[in-house]
Amino acid sequence: MNDHVASAGAERGEPEDPRHDTDGFEALFPADPTLPETVHLHEAVQIADEDSDERITAKLRSQGVRIGRGMILPRVFWPAILVVLGVAVFAIVLPDATDTAFSSAQNWIVAHLDWYYMLIIAVFIVVAVSIAVSRLGRIKLGRDDDEPEFGVLTWFSMLFAAGMGIGLVFYGVGEPLIYATVAPKPGWSGDQAELAGLAMAQTFIHWGLHPWAIYAVIGLAVAYAIHRRGRPVSIRWSLEPLFGERVKGWVGDVIDVLAIFGTVFGVATSLGLGVQQISAGMAAIGIVDQADHGLLVILIVVITFIATLSVVSGIGAGMKWLSNINLSLAGLMLISVLLLGPTLFLLQNLTESIGVYLANFMAMTFDVGAFQRGEATAWFADWTIFYWGWWISWSPFVGIFIARISRGRTVREFIAGVMLVPTLVGFLWFSVMGGSGLFRQLFGAGDLVEEGSVNVEHALFAVLGDLPLGQIFSVLAIILIAIFFITSSDSGSLVVDMLASGGHPNPPTWSRVLWSVLEGLIAAALLLAGGLQSLQAAALATALPFSVILLLMCWATVRALRVDYRVLDRAERMERVDHLTAHIAEDLAGSFDRLPEVGSYIDDRIDYRLSRSRGLRGRRKESENPGPR
């Protein structure tokens, strides 16, 4: 990083501050040749909101982005789109072979690399929390005088909707119920109450700090690069502190292509989950008789079309309003279920589940089922390892998205907002929705477990149907899932398009439409090839190479922030010296007015020292050039 940051004053042609040449100042603050004058790129090469597309393209090229015709980055766009299209065609033409290939990849990863996935998630938590509580946390993601672009509520709703919207609705009722009844985690023991507590805690592990730590790590790295440094919106620049100029070449191209793969398959997984639950809801309220593959494909086509219209409108209009509407609907459903359902039990469930979560946090974080060989492998493949792979594959788009909307916030505020607030809301969501499912199964109708299994898609609508105005809440749930679907596809398509366009904040409309359609195509193809199993396997397979990039991001971010802190600390010390000097000079000047004899005394002493100095120099000259006496 240090090799690529030039002095802002030198770039503006300003004369160097003479203070830096004084022996006294250098004695106090010795020069560090490895420390840049500023971490910011010159404003002339940074992309501004008011820049035209032509101006933005010129600035991208000035930063080394090799953008081509059609405002795309050819060495990223074409490899990515050819591979994505190839997978889609292969899945449509040979669905069984596709299912076999992805399942084999998933089985190999779970059998050999489960320990790796568990460890790196723990690393991300440690890195994010350490940065937040350290002195590096006060660095601002932007110029020091930048203010946040979005309000707190809007900011939170946008990052939450993008992060895991569909998944919360899809698994909200069914996941804790499955763990507590038909598929407890291998190694658990105890009565039904103990299993229910562990089930809630395990759900909190999957949807709490762990996934949001991944988003915090990548989001912070990207936000620092684009807002603090002034780089384009692209994953490659977050690794500039490690790779330097090489991020402008093939190294950066590979990074961005892998990010596109992860985003496309991560979004496709969410879209597949979404349409399965929408179809289940339509069947529950009597709109259709049966949810078959034809209905799923029709739903993907319709909602992808709506998402395409939204992504064309841009982040400021479509995404902002959809996110606010989504959060409002989710909040309305959550409060309604809490108040109209078994309220006291749900509040007790929340309190007790948090306790069980805190008591088992470390054990569940590092549990890989080492002593439950065969049964543990299948369970982790279906749940924990799948989730970690899903979050990692999902992270490039979520990271870029939340980075783009977080300008003006400090590092500490960013990490706290990204990790803590969604985690707490997730706890509340699963305690209410999952608790309602547990209450119904254990103390109510007991009809959510049928023939030793839980139908996850139907569980939500069974719980909502028991409430007063249950049909209305079921319709509300379908609308909520559809909007989550739209926001996921919307933001995912925009992020992929920016990556394929070299970080252009306003990528061309035609490529936005193209990527939105491709995401829907991949979702439909994988659903037809093997359903949920193929979606899970695809997400896990694409996450593996990108997990290495995430680890490198941790190293690069800490390295960049440490340099930034030293630059910031030096500037603050210089400012304090200037303030102190001005204060002393002002006091000294005032003393001359109040006590004229002080000025006279000082003037006399100066005259005396000057005269003595001249005599000294004269004697020195005589000693150096002795002449005849």
XYZ file of C-alpha atoms in Angstrom:
629
model
C 0.000 0.000 0.000
C 2.791 2.400 0.898
C 4.277 2.177 -2.568
C 1.076 3.367 -4.198
C 0.078 6.344 -2.040
C 1.501 9.701 -3.055
C 1.461 12.947 -1.121
C -1.763 14.857 -1.695
C 0.031 18.170 -1.393
C 2.634 17.178 -3.975
C -0.077 16.051 -6.411
C -1.802 19.432 -6.063
C 1.450 21.246 -6.695
C 1.465 22.846 -3.264
C 4.801 23.855 -1.698
C 6.000 21.646 1.070
C 5.380 22.904 4.589
C 8.696 24.417 5.756
C 7.946 23.160 9.228
C 8.978 19.702 8.060
C 12.509 20.931 7.395
C 13.170 22.270 10.866
C 15.547 20.390 13.064
C 13.319 20.821 16.114
C 10.237 19.306 14.489
C 12.171 16.402 13.036
C 13.615 15.767 16.478
C 10.101 15.500 17.893
C 8.623 13.572 14.934
C 11.368 11.815 12.977
C 10.515 11.108 9.352
C 9.380 7.589 8.486
C 10.266 6.816 4.853
C 7.718 3.967 4.795
C 4.819 6.173 5.899
C 2.793 7.994 3.208
C 1.781 11.623 3.608
C -1.884 10.604 3.179
C -3.817 7.419 2.489
C -6.256 9.188 0.160
C -5.800 9.183 -3.577
C -5.905 12.596 -5.189
C -9.473 13.813 -5.613
C -8.867 14.294 -9.335
C -8.802 10.508 -9.872
C -11.547 9.603 -7.406
C -15.030 8.929 -8.737
C -17.524 11.582 -7.617
C -21.321 11.349 -7.521
C -21.708 14.104 -10.084
C -19.286 12.581 -12.621
C -20.644 11.587 -16.018
C -20.167 8.050 -17.311
C -17.428 9.252 -19.646
C -15.634 10.996 -16.803
C -15.946 7.903 -14.600
C -14.514 5.708 -17.346
C -11.558 8.072 -17.745
C -10.899 7.995 -13.994
C -11.092 4.213 -13.935
C -8.464 4.021 -16.658
C -6.268 6.494 -14.787
C -6.276 4.070 -11.854
C -5.206 1.156 -14.035
C -8.604 -0.394 -14.826
C -8.486 -1.800 -18.361
C -12.102 -1.125 -19.210
C -13.147 -1.918 -22.789
C -16.002 -1.292 -25.163
C -19.491 -1.398 -23.747
C -18.139 -0.285 -20.348
C -17.093 -3.824 -19.365
C -13.825 -5.322 -18.168
C -13.224 -7.971 -20.878
C -10.854 -10.171 -18.853
C -13.454 -10.434 -16.075
C -16.747 -10.231 -17.955
C -16.181 -12.916 -20.585
C -14.615 -15.680 -18.425
C -17.322 -15.206 -15.791
C -20.274 -15.177 -18.158
C -19.024 -18.146 -20.192
C -18.619 -20.316 -17.081
C -22.006 -19.294 -15.649
C -23.738 -19.956 -18.966
C -21.900 -23.273 -19.275
C -23.118 -24.415 -15.857
C -26.686 -23.361 -16.660
C -26.713 -25.191 -20.007
C -25.085 -28.282 -18.503
C -27.678 -28.352 -15.693
C -30.565 -28.044 -18.154
C -29.267 -30.588 -20.676
C -27.825 -33.104 -18.179
C -29.610 -32.537 -14.861
C -28.670 -35.907 -13.348
C -24.983 -35.470 -14.168
C -25.069 -31.948 -12.735
C -26.633 -33.184 -9.532
C -24.031 -35.942 -9.249
C -21.126 -33.565 -9.874
C -22.222 -30.985 -7.319
C -23.135 -33.620 -4.741
C -19.734 -35.282 -5.123
C -18.010 -31.940 -4.627
C -20.105 -31.258 -1.546
C -19.399 -34.677 -0.040
C -15.648 -34.292 -0.580
C -15.578 -30.841 1.011
C -17.579 -31.947 4.042
C -15.501 -35.112 4.480
C -12.098 -33.423 4.216
C -12.456 -29.689 4.884
C -15.155 -29.343 7.546
C -12.496 -28.403 10.121
C -11.208 -25.686 7.771
C -14.613 -24.053 7.376
C -15.192 -24.073 11.135
C -11.784 -22.540 11.877
C -11.967 -19.726 9.341
C -15.384 -18.621 10.583
C -13.880 -18.327 14.068
C -10.965 -16.355 12.597
C -13.359 -13.883 10.975
C -15.115 -13.279 14.291
C -11.820 -12.696 16.109
C -10.494 -10.343 13.421
C -13.683 -8.270 13.201
C -14.106 -7.900 16.971
C -10.396 -7.153 17.507
C -10.437 -4.358 14.942
C -13.630 -2.874 16.388
C -12.367 -2.651 19.964
C -8.850 -1.539 19.038
C -7.617 1.964 18.294
C -8.083 1.202 14.588
C -11.841 1.351 15.115
C -11.953 5.160 15.100
C -10.788 5.445 11.481
C -13.559 6.744 9.249
C -14.573 5.001 6.044
C -14.211 8.090 3.920
C -12.700 11.516 4.316
C -12.458 12.690 7.903
C -15.305 15.164 7.370
C -17.638 12.788 5.478
C -21.111 12.218 6.908
C -23.125 8.957 6.515
C -25.007 8.802 3.232
C -28.049 6.966 4.669
C -29.839 7.222 7.993
C -29.353 4.486 10.570
C -32.718 2.792 10.012
C -32.435 2.864 6.217
C -28.836 1.649 6.404
C -29.773 -1.230 8.657
C -32.794 -2.264 6.589
C -30.736 -2.311 3.387
C -27.896 -4.421 4.751
C -30.283 -6.758 6.560
C -32.473 -7.368 3.505
C -29.424 -8.003 1.352
C -27.708 -10.199 3.929
C -30.133 -13.022 4.623
C -33.707 -12.006 3.974
C -35.159 -15.050 2.226
C -33.319 -17.468 4.476
C -34.841 -16.019 7.640
C -38.353 -16.485 6.314
C -37.647 -19.910 4.809
C -35.982 -21.454 7.884
C -37.571 -19.289 10.603
C -40.140 -21.853 11.786
C -38.667 -25.122 10.532
C -34.995 -25.088 11.507
C -35.278 -25.103 15.327
C -38.126 -27.604 15.039
C -36.027 -29.999 12.947
C -33.118 -29.875 15.414
C -35.418 -30.450 18.382
C -37.379 -33.343 16.886
C -36.397 -35.299 13.779
C -32.717 -34.411 13.259
C -30.914 -33.369 16.443
C -27.232 -32.677 16.078
C -25.127 -35.847 16.578
C -23.807 -35.919 20.129
C -26.751 -34.167 21.748
C -28.563 -35.875 24.590
C -31.256 -34.990 27.102
C -34.992 -34.609 27.333
C -37.214 -32.656 24.955
C -36.688 -29.341 26.785
C -32.893 -29.653 26.639
C -32.993 -30.538 22.949
C -35.247 -27.554 22.238
C -32.813 -25.206 24.006
C -29.844 -26.620 22.084
C -31.853 -26.390 18.850
C -32.454 -22.677 19.379
C -28.792 -22.118 20.280
C -27.592 -23.944 17.160
C -29.941 -21.841 15.045
C -28.488 -18.702 16.634
C -24.998 -19.952 15.721
C -26.025 -20.348 12.083
C -27.724 -16.954 11.807
C -25.968 -14.755 14.365
C -22.447 -13.418 14.806
C -20.821 -16.075 12.615
C -22.290 -15.150 9.202
C -22.268 -11.442 9.956
C -18.578 -11.622 10.858
C -17.950 -12.815 7.292
C -19.902 -9.879 5.926
C -18.112 -7.482 8.271
C -14.665 -8.638 7.153
C -15.288 -8.337 3.429
C -17.470 -5.252 3.758
C -14.827 -3.439 5.793
C -12.066 -4.320 3.331
C -14.075 -3.071 0.366
C -15.425 0.016 2.168
C -11.911 1.043 3.166
C -10.651 0.667 -0.392
C -13.467 2.599 -2.076
C -14.317 5.250 0.531
C -11.057 5.841 2.396
C -8.586 5.250 -0.407
C -10.805 6.302 -3.303
C -10.548 3.104 -5.362
C -13.302 1.758 -7.689
C -16.016 -0.564 -6.378
C -14.281 -3.902 -6.823
C -13.005 -6.764 -4.684
C -9.483 -6.605 -6.100
C -8.638 -3.253 -4.497
C -9.198 -4.618 -1.001
C -6.077 -6.755 -1.547
C -3.914 -3.884 -2.798
C -2.024 -3.669 0.536
C -0.729 -7.192 -0.140
C -0.354 -7.439 -3.922
C 0.327 -3.832 -4.884
C 0.344 -3.161 -8.623
C -0.477 -6.792 -9.386
C -4.148 -6.220 -8.531
C -4.352 -4.284 -11.807
C -3.373 -7.394 -13.762
C -4.318 -11.047 -13.866
C -4.285 -11.439 -10.074
C -7.057 -8.880 -9.746
C -8.959 -10.424 -12.653
C -8.976 -13.855 -10.972
C -10.170 -12.313 -7.695
C -13.091 -10.542 -9.360
C -14.076 -13.594 -11.427
C -14.212 -15.749 -8.274
C -16.284 -13.050 -6.591
C -18.750 -13.136 -9.495
C -19.030 -16.931 -9.292
C -19.738 -16.797 -5.575
C -22.308 -14.063 -5.954
C -24.224 -15.678 -8.812
C -24.470 -19.082 -7.135
C -25.156 -17.594 -3.714
C -28.010 -15.499 -5.087
C -29.306 -18.494 -7.052
C -29.457 -20.522 -3.824
C -31.554 -17.845 -2.143
C -33.822 -17.529 -5.142
C -34.381 -21.264 -5.183
C -35.343 -21.263 -1.508
C -37.628 -18.287 -2.062
C -39.689 -19.737 -4.881
C -40.114 -23.048 -3.057
C -41.653 -21.250 -0.108
C -43.771 -18.929 -2.250
C -45.209 -21.951 -4.036
C -45.860 -23.664 -0.689
C -47.682 -20.558 0.510
C -49.789 -20.407 -2.624
C -50.780 -24.021 -2.054
C -51.525 -23.350 1.629
C -53.976 -20.536 0.900
C -55.604 -22.374 -2.017
C -54.243 -20.428 -5.004
C -52.786 -23.604 -6.527
C -53.392 -27.267 -5.849
C -49.787 -28.419 -5.983
C -46.338 -26.816 -6.157
C -44.562 -28.514 -9.061
C -41.466 -27.628 -11.079
C -43.504 -25.759 -13.662
C -44.844 -23.405 -11.010
C -41.357 -22.881 -9.603
C -39.987 -21.883 -13.002
C -42.915 -19.523 -13.625
C -42.316 -17.866 -10.245
C -38.615 -17.440 -11.007
C -39.425 -15.830 -14.373
C -42.010 -13.443 -12.926
C -40.015 -12.311 -9.912
C -36.762 -12.072 -11.892
C -38.575 -9.746 -14.284
C -39.663 -7.527 -11.385
C -36.140 -7.635 -9.936
C -34.739 -6.581 -13.294
C -36.977 -3.514 -13.321
C -35.766 -2.673 -9.828
C -32.067 -3.074 -10.605
C -32.392 -0.776 -13.621
C -33.728 1.966 -11.323
C -30.518 1.928 -9.262
C -29.683 1.652 -5.582
C -30.929 5.062 -4.536
C -34.488 4.503 -5.746
C -35.514 0.856 -6.128
C -33.316 -0.824 -3.529
C -33.807 1.806 -0.832
C -37.609 1.747 -1.004
C -37.876 -2.022 -1.336
C -35.623 -2.512 1.690
C -37.664 -0.146 3.844
C -40.928 -1.806 2.781
C -39.433 -5.229 3.421
C -38.245 -4.402 6.913
C -41.625 -2.874 7.743
C -43.506 -5.985 6.574
C -41.111 -8.292 8.443
C -41.524 -6.207 11.587
C -45.308 -6.273 11.244
C -45.326 -10.070 10.883
C -42.928 -10.553 13.792
C -44.928 -8.335 16.170
C -48.212 -9.921 15.078
C -46.996 -13.459 15.745
C -45.543 -12.364 19.094
C -48.741 -10.671 20.273
C -51.301 -13.050 18.767
C -49.401 -16.242 19.523
C -48.205 -17.711 22.861
C -46.613 -14.418 23.935
C -45.358 -15.451 27.366
C -43.795 -18.664 26.056
C -42.105 -16.817 23.185
C -40.528 -14.256 25.531
C -39.400 -17.048 27.844
C -37.994 -18.893 24.839
C -36.002 -15.826 23.789
C -34.501 -15.374 27.250
C -33.632 -19.024 27.780
C -32.293 -19.522 24.256
C -29.848 -16.642 24.619
C -28.548 -18.252 27.794
C -28.058 -21.624 26.125
C -26.383 -19.897 23.171
C -23.898 -18.055 25.391
C -23.176 -21.207 27.394
C -22.443 -23.267 24.244
C -20.958 -20.589 21.984
C -17.376 -21.880 21.938
C -18.293 -25.564 21.756
C -20.699 -25.054 18.854
C -18.252 -22.760 17.048
C -15.576 -25.453 16.874
C -17.730 -28.618 16.828
C -17.028 -30.700 13.705
C -18.404 -34.019 14.944
C -14.997 -35.669 15.216
C -16.361 -38.469 17.431
C -19.645 -39.046 15.572
C -18.168 -40.078 12.258
C -20.805 -41.154 9.731
C -23.951 -39.527 11.090
C -22.151 -36.249 11.766
C -20.918 -35.981 8.188
C -24.422 -36.027 6.761
C -25.761 -33.602 9.384
C -22.985 -31.041 8.863
C -23.347 -31.313 5.085
C -27.029 -30.433 5.359
C -26.641 -27.688 7.946
C -23.545 -26.034 9.422
C -21.039 -26.559 6.607
C -23.704 -25.720 4.049
C -24.446 -22.493 5.891
C -20.783 -21.489 6.084
C -20.387 -22.175 2.382
C -23.590 -20.288 1.592
C -22.522 -17.248 3.595
C -19.052 -17.224 2.030
C -20.396 -17.548 -1.517
C -22.977 -14.864 -0.706
C -20.368 -12.546 0.877
C -18.892 -10.803 -2.216
C -22.202 -9.261 -3.130
C -23.267 -8.516 0.458
C -19.821 -7.138 1.277
C -19.740 -4.816 -1.728
C -23.323 -3.778 -1.192
C -22.991 -2.856 2.480
C -19.628 -1.232 1.770
C -21.170 0.987 -0.866
C -23.918 2.198 1.483
C -21.583 2.772 4.474
C -19.568 5.832 3.501
C -18.962 8.216 6.380
C -19.197 5.658 9.187
C -16.270 4.777 11.420
C -14.751 1.316 11.357
C -16.101 0.654 14.852
C -19.580 1.835 13.933
C -19.522 -0.249 10.765
C -18.537 -3.477 12.517
C -20.952 -2.926 15.397
C -23.812 -2.166 13.026
C -23.098 -5.072 10.711
C -22.519 -7.683 13.432
C -24.583 -6.781 16.473
C -27.854 -5.300 15.235
C -28.722 -8.019 12.662
C -27.641 -10.682 15.147
C -30.007 -9.397 17.836
C -32.873 -9.054 15.378
C -32.158 -12.572 14.117
C -32.327 -13.886 17.684
C -35.706 -12.219 18.132
C -36.982 -13.529 14.787
C -36.080 -17.166 15.429
C -37.235 -17.020 19.040
C -40.673 -15.854 17.919
C -41.114 -17.769 14.654
C -39.160 -20.877 15.664
C -40.638 -20.739 19.148
C -44.129 -20.698 17.652
C -43.332 -23.857 15.728
C -41.936 -25.569 18.822
C -44.981 -24.551 20.884
C -47.360 -25.894 18.262
C -45.506 -29.192 17.995
C -44.831 -29.765 21.712
C -47.880 -28.206 23.359
C -50.413 -27.717 20.580
C -51.664 -29.536 17.513
C -48.388 -31.470 17.117
C -48.864 -31.769 13.359
C -45.655 -30.168 12.039
C -43.727 -33.457 12.133
C -45.185 -35.965 9.708
C -43.684 -39.382 8.970
C -40.422 -38.463 10.665
C -39.812 -35.237 8.749
C -40.630 -31.538 8.794
C -41.790 -29.784 5.639
C -39.857 -26.543 6.032
C -41.709 -24.716 3.266
C -45.155 -25.435 4.769
C -44.251 -24.969 8.455
C -44.434 -21.169 8.293
C -47.910 -21.155 6.770
C -49.162 -23.766 9.241
C -48.143 -21.500 12.131
C -49.572 -18.362 10.489
C -52.825 -20.166 9.676
C -53.498 -20.701 13.387
C -53.488 -16.960 14.108
C -56.530 -14.695 13.879
C -56.644 -13.386 10.297
C -54.327 -16.241 9.383
C -55.089 -16.043 5.663
C -54.087 -12.385 5.595
C -50.811 -13.141 7.344
C -50.112 -15.938 4.873
C -50.578 -13.523 1.974
C -48.344 -11.037 3.781
C -45.676 -13.738 4.117
C -45.790 -14.453 0.378
C -45.394 -10.749 -0.392
C -42.528 -10.527 2.094
C -40.699 -13.472 0.513
C -41.237 -12.027 -2.959
C -39.773 -8.656 -1.964
C -36.820 -10.375 -0.279
C -36.402 -12.266 -3.548
C -36.440 -8.999 -5.499
C -33.999 -7.198 -3.218
C -31.580 -10.142 -3.304
C -31.649 -10.385 -7.082
C -31.615 -6.592 -7.408
C -28.543 -5.952 -5.273
C -26.778 -9.113 -6.453
C -27.162 -8.189 -10.110
C -25.920 -4.659 -9.512
C -22.849 -5.875 -7.629
C -21.963 -8.498 -10.260
C -22.379 -5.875 -12.940
C -20.029 -3.479 -11.136
C -17.415 -6.228 -10.798
C -17.692 -7.055 -14.493
C -17.401 -3.341 -15.343
C -14.182 -2.702 -13.450
C -15.879 -1.044 -10.480
C -18.012 1.395 -12.474
C -20.729 2.637 -10.053
C -23.206 3.069 -12.924
C -22.677 -0.042 -15.038
C -24.530 -0.271 -18.355
C -28.211 -1.159 -18.229
C -27.896 -3.997 -20.732
C -25.416 -5.872 -18.525
C -27.557 -5.313 -15.417
C -30.434 -6.981 -17.218
C -28.151 -9.765 -18.451
C -26.850 -10.683 -15.004
C -30.303 -10.503 -13.435
C -31.622 -12.931 -16.049
C -28.614 -15.234 -15.598
C -29.189 -15.458 -11.860
C -32.773 -16.518 -12.457
C -31.613 -19.007 -15.091
C -29.078 -20.591 -12.730
C -31.685 -20.858 -9.970
C -34.161 -22.545 -12.314
C -31.532 -24.876 -13.777
C -30.256 -26.063 -10.391
C -33.792 -26.550 -9.077
C -34.603 -28.753 -12.051
C -31.292 -30.601 -11.722
C -31.608 -31.598 -8.090
C -33.669 -29.200 -6.067
C -32.396 -27.857 -2.764
C -29.536 -30.368 -2.646
C -27.981 -29.044 -5.872
C -28.394 -25.439 -4.704
C -26.618 -26.232 -1.444
C -23.812 -28.103 -3.195
C -23.249 -25.304 -5.723
C -22.999 -22.681 -2.973
C -20.527 -24.784 -0.985
C -18.325 -25.563 -3.999
C -18.020 -21.945 -5.129
C -17.249 -20.823 -1.562
C -14.054 -22.847 -1.216
C -11.694 -20.766 -3.418
C -13.190 -17.493 -2.228
C -12.592 -18.419 1.410
C -8.852 -18.071 0.751
C -9.439 -14.565 -0.582
C -11.370 -13.704 2.575
C -8.428 -14.772 4.735
C -6.104 -12.601 2.649
C -8.550 -9.730 3.071
C -8.233 -9.971 6.847
C -4.471 -9.620 6.597
C -4.659 -6.801 4.048
C -7.242 -4.827 6.034
C -5.301 -4.952 9.286
C -2.154 -3.929 7.436
C -3.892 -0.994 5.728
C -5.594 0.202 8.915
C -2.340 0.152 10.871
C -0.656 2.372 8.302
C -3.704 4.634 8.248
C -3.673 4.959 12.015
C -0.019 5.984 12.018
C -0.713 8.615 9.357
C -3.714 9.864 11.309
C -1.787 9.910 14.577
C 1.061 11.883 13.007
C -1.368 14.436 11.585
C -3.049 14.864 14.959
C 0.287 15.355 16.727
C 1.293 17.949 14.145
C -2.018 19.721 14.699
C -1.445 19.761 18.460
C 2.043 21.188 17.979
C 0.641 23.936 15.728
C -2.048 24.740 18.280
C 0.470 24.842 21.129
C 2.893 27.004 19.135
C 0.162 29.478 18.245
C -0.986 29.594 21.860
C 2.540 30.278 23.179
C 3.170 32.924 20.517
C -0.100 34.647 21.375
C 0.684 34.657 25.091
C 4.210 35.903 24.471
C 2.984 38.699 22.220
C 0.466 39.715 24.868
C 3.168 39.827 27.530
C 5.095 42.355 25.427
C 2.121 44.705 25.518
C 1.585 44.313 29.262
C 5.279 44.411 30.251
C 7.360 46.557 27.865
C 10.497 45.874 29.912
C 10.245 42.180 28.939
C 10.459 43.055 25.279
C 13.364 45.434 25.944
C 15.209 42.782 27.956
C 14.709 40.123 25.273
C 15.805 42.529 22.536
C 18.960 43.364 24.517
C 19.733 39.702 25.098
C 19.254 38.930 21.383
C 21.547 41.804 20.438
C 24.122 40.538 22.877
C 24.043 36.976 21.567
C 24.217 38.168 17.960
C 27.235 40.331 18.719
C 28.943 37.485 20.511
C 28.157 35.185 17.560
C 29.742 37.620 15.124
C 32.826 37.771 17.315
C 32.962 34.023 17.455
C 32.749 33.702 13.706
C 35.401 36.319 13.352
C 37.740 34.481 15.690
C 37.007 31.238 13.845
C 37.968 32.840 10.545
C 41.172 34.157 12.082
C 42.073 30.714 13.371
C 41.331 29.130 10.008
C 43.345 31.753 8.064
C 46.226 32.839 10.256
C 48.100 35.689 8.638
C 51.290 37.453 9.545
C 50.910 39.308 12.840
